[in-house]
Amino acid sequence: MEKKEKLNWTKKHLLGIEALSKEEILTILHQSTAFKSVLKRSIPKVPPLRGKTIAMLFCEPSTRTRSSFELAAKRLSADTLSVATSTSSFLKGETLKDTARNIEAMKVEMIVMRHGCSGAPHFLSQCVNASVINAGDGSHEHPTQALLDVFTIKEKVKKIEGLKVSIIGDIAHSRVARSNIFALTKLGAKVTVCGPKTLLPVGIEKTGAKVTSDLKEALEGADAINVLRIQLERQKEALFPTIREYTRTFGINAEVLRKYAKKEVLILHPGPINRGVELSQDVADSEFSVILDQVTNGVAVRMAVLFLLSLKK
Amino acid sequence: MEKKEKLNWTKKHLLGIEALSKEEILTILHQSTAFKSVLKRSIPKVPPLRGKTIAMLFCEPSTRTRSSFELAAKRLSADTLSVATSTSSFLKGETLKDTARNIEAMKVEMIVMRHGCSGAPHFLSQCVNASVINAGDGSHEHPTQALLDVFTIKEKVKKIEGLKVSIIGDIAHSRVARSNIFALTKLGAKVTVCGPKTLLPVGIEKTGAKVTSDLKEALEGADAINVLRIQLERQKEALFPTIREYTRTFGINAEVLRKYAKKEVLILHPGPINRGVELSQDVADSEFSVILDQVTNGVAVRMAVLFLLSLKK
Amino acid sequence: MEKKEKLNWTKKHLLGIEALSKEEILTILHQSTAFKSVLKRSIPKVPPLRGKTIAMLFCEPSTRTRSSFELAAKRLSADTLSVATSTSSFLKGETLKDTARNIEAMKVEMIVMRHGCSGAPHFLSQCVNASVINAGDGSHEHPTQALLDVFTIKEKVKKIEGLKVSIIGDIAHSRVARSNIFALTKLGAKVTVCGPKTLLPVGIEKTGAKVTSDLKEALEGADAINVLRIQLERQKEALFPTIREYTRTFGINAEVLRKYAKKEVLILHPGPINRGVELSQDVADSEFSVILDQVTNGVAVRMAVLFLLSLKK
């Protein structure tokens, strides 16, 4: 682990990638590399957060991200406390502000929050002294997902600067897409977002991302493709005609990759995969898929985030 | 922390305040002060319950009290085990006695129990060797809530003896009210309970509490006011006419406090607050509100209870 | 605890009793005795799994077995991580293989799995590097239950070889029955299974067990009787006429024991008991009932299993 002095970290909360500088992102990635090597030890546990309690405030269902954060916390010797779940009565009849102040009053050191409303973790961070980590808020940001995506690409290609990375799917409703665009752009990658016109948000080009509904354009020359999960419930909202139609036009399979993409293109997916919908069986399991590396790196990246934020209390 | 010898603690279970002596209550409060200072350390964790397991047997939904007990357990280095929740199948097709004996057979050291039936923790304590802590049973007692309420008042006013403390709301169905009456009376406070006649239990004056349905009488000269949460479902049972009517007659707001109460009266509430119903927005957030101190003190008081009970095995 | 060298343990997974040798079963029982003495210490915790994480993947509801495994893990100083529950969204829209690979990618050391499908833990073990422990799969096996049953009988009678053990109830759908038959037979006991003809699986006699629908035959000369829980939902499937009829014909009560059984016969039950259905009140609480010993021994046996599997990584 890096010495505290050298790290030069000043942030107390991780609310989104948009507010991070390139240097801060690189510090997190650097620290993640250190923790990834810890995870390979026979006793993959280090003491920096011993005696600290990290509250898990998951107001939307999530086993995947919650498990990853819990594992990261335990690998750092922290205790975790589940203060709310999507099925809990904690939030009933109580404003978010009251919830925030109650958690604050219990004197936990950090709060990992997932919430259906964009901006909820930002609001929480203004009410509490604890560090707040955004584990996904509405359609806004999912910063640790973007960090683990970028870490995974960098680990494989050795750089981010100058790469072409394409994000395919429901860009409009995706906090993963937004956080990825910020992270990749700040590190010098060229980002293309691609999906049905109804799933492309107005004004997204202001982020510096190129926007297209032509899969060929997105795939051509791409070094990495981040395939988003199709939320099947969006179809009911009539944002795309049928699943079959979506798969035919935007589904990533061996054929479209062979026709349009570079041979060694990386395939990312935030999981869980709808196999045969946004991603075909063979591509999900191909040698170019780094989907399971993303899961492994997620623990290391979240350890890095928890560790760095704990330096600034 | 106090030495074991000096503490002179003999109880094995905490089932209610009614069975505690004044000296025992004072010992818990004294120990709570010691643990409150632990919670201010940079590593707020102490080792007395290392290696011990505390089972959480919550047969009614509760995130707030459960979180506070879990945090208290972790701050004492205990492990916690969730053996049942309100949604668990643990209790199905099984008598409470069988549940008790099963938990006992797993050899946990302590059991924190919340149950919808009055007396359930008492019954549990007769079936097991483990220490049993009542975290709220039916309309009977909620001893740790009363202890943290009393601790909070004492912390602010420096004494309990001779104070006038008024409890406002649904006294008939409130375990919080009952435990508070016992704790405050034993420590020499004068307690007044106040609410609609339908929510005042018959015979409550035998506890030594003064009973009234006149808010003015309850507020006049009070040093602290404990505002109970209105259980909105009681209205369906026709125990009070409308929420609006309740708020107009018994709601605590700046105006009634200015008209009737002492200037520096403390405002307590067990949470979660129905803002604008039993307590107005401005009073809940005023300088006289100690509602968040109650939450903070809850962890210290529960540490004290767990610690003291662990001395008597 | 035994030294690693002496233990001579080679298995990485515990998927069922069928694949274990007599020597392996004896090693687990031997190790369980050592851990049972640990559980009697004032600090009942040992360090062998410190820093290791054990994922709990319970895809069917279970508080009883899950609590026992969690307690065993904590007593060995391991961390536990609940990666899925029967109500979790983890498995939605995802194949078991993807779930397996995701857990694997998070780099946990062991996975305790309960699943409604026979063979699911076996499949999981082929996808992951982590050790897999079967905590009950469909109607296939529940190996730790059989091990704790055998341990409990051996503890009381001092041997297994040559004993007559009868298993009464729904043999066809019982993973407990199957695992018990394997364990008892391998250790030299004579097993009789007894139940309504509709609940006796075709070909079960190939396991070496004697099959009967005559309770008298099952009870006569038996050293231990393992009374299975009647799954009341089986009646809807018309596999037996009425509960009352079942109780009259196969229910174990003081009268049938007096008429047919040896005086000092042991009574086992995997819990939770339907009192008055498969087992009468008085027999469940009699001096011959070892049902609560089973619960206590369950923690020791699961500690032994987790510890032994951790030796082979």
PDB file of N, CA, C and O in Angstrom, chain A residues 8 20 43 51 94-95 128 138 149 152 182 215 284:
ATOM      1  N   ASN A   8      -1.596  11.976  -1.664  1.00  0.00           N
ATOM      2  CA  ASN A   8      -2.082  13.316  -1.979  1.00  0.00           C
ATOM      3  C   ASN A   8      -3.563  13.300  -2.349  1.00  0.00           C
ATOM      4  O   ASN A   8      -3.973  13.877  -3.346  1.00  0.00           O
ATOM      5  N   LEU A  20     -14.294  14.193 -10.514  1.00  0.00           N
ATOM      6  CA  LEU A  20     -12.914  13.762 -10.281  1.00  0.00           C
ATOM      7  C   LEU A  20     -11.986  14.333 -11.352  1.00  0.00           C
ATOM      8  O   LEU A  20     -12.373  14.479 -12.513  1.00  0.00           O
ATOM      9  N   ILE A  43      -3.836 -15.118   2.542  1.00  0.00           N
ATOM     10  CA  ILE A  43      -4.785 -14.445   3.440  1.00  0.00           C
ATOM     11  C   ILE A  43      -5.018 -13.050   2.872  1.00  0.00           C
ATOM     12  O   ILE A  43      -4.255 -12.119   3.135  1.00  0.00           O
ATOM     13  N   GLY A  51     -11.651  -1.696  12.804  1.00  0.00           N
ATOM     14  CA  GLY A  51     -12.400  -0.934  13.804  1.00  0.00           C
ATOM     15  C   GLY A  51     -13.366   0.081  13.215  1.00  0.00           C
ATOM     16  O   GLY A  51     -14.146   0.682  13.940  1.00  0.00           O
ATOM     17  N   GLU A  94     -40.440   8.577   6.547  1.00  0.00           N
ATOM     18  CA  GLU A  94     -39.301   9.350   6.993  1.00  0.00           C
ATOM     19  C   GLU A  94     -38.663   9.984   5.764  1.00  0.00           C
ATOM     20  O   GLU A  94     -38.534   9.338   4.728  1.00  0.00           O
ATOM     21  N   THR A  95     -38.273  11.223   5.876  1.00  0.00           N
ATOM     22  CA  THR A  95     -37.598  11.870   4.754  1.00  0.00           C
ATOM     23  C   THR A  95     -36.174  11.332   4.637  1.00  0.00           C
ATOM     24  O   THR A  95     -35.611  10.800   5.597  1.00  0.00           O
ATOM     25  N   VAL A 128     -24.183  14.590   6.357  1.00  0.00           N
ATOM     26  CA  VAL A 128     -23.442  13.730   7.281  1.00  0.00           C
ATOM     27  C   VAL A 128     -21.947  14.026   7.294  1.00  0.00           C
ATOM     28  O   VAL A 128     -21.405  14.574   6.331  1.00  0.00           O
ATOM     29  N   GLY A 138     -30.055   6.492  -9.465  1.00  0.00           N
ATOM     30  CA  GLY A 138     -30.962   6.767 -10.580  1.00  0.00           C
ATOM     31  C   GLY A 138     -30.282   6.567 -11.926  1.00  0.00           C
ATOM     32  O   GLY A 138     -29.612   5.555 -12.159  1.00  0.00           O
ATOM     33  N   ASP A 149     -14.348  -0.603 -14.855  1.00  0.00           N
ATOM     34  CA  ASP A 149     -14.312  -0.793 -16.304  1.00  0.00           C
ATOM     35  C   ASP A 149     -13.003  -0.243 -16.872  1.00  0.00           C
ATOM     36  O   ASP A 149     -12.306  -0.903 -17.647  1.00  0.00           O
ATOM     37  N   THR A 152     -10.033  -2.284 -15.882  1.00  0.00           N
ATOM     38  CA  THR A 152      -9.953  -3.537 -16.638  1.00  0.00           C
ATOM     39  C   THR A 152      -9.397  -3.302 -18.051  1.00  0.00           C
ATOM     40  O   THR A 152      -8.552  -4.069 -18.534  1.00  0.00           O
ATOM     41  N   PHE A 182     -17.500   9.891 -18.607  1.00  0.00           N
ATOM     42  CA  PHE A 182     -16.662  10.830 -17.853  1.00  0.00           C
ATOM     43  C   PHE A 182     -15.261  10.251 -17.631  1.00  0.00           C
ATOM     44  O   PHE A 182     -14.261  10.923 -17.863  1.00  0.00           O
ATOM     45  N   LEU A 215     -24.513   0.608 -35.645  1.00  0.00           N
ATOM     46  CA  LEU A 215     -23.607  -0.286 -34.909  1.00  0.00           C
ATOM     47  C   LEU A 215     -22.251  -0.407 -35.601  1.00  0.00           C
ATOM     48  O   LEU A 215     -21.206  -0.455 -34.944  1.00  0.00           O
ATOM     49  N   ALA A 284     -19.838 -13.686 -25.203  1.00  0.00           N
ATOM     50  CA  ALA A 284     -19.736 -13.543 -23.737  1.00  0.00           C
ATOM     51  C   ALA A 284     -18.643 -14.450 -23.174  1.00  0.00           C
ATOM     52  O   ALA A 284     -17.970 -14.091 -22.211  1.00  0.00           O
TER      53      ALA A 284
END
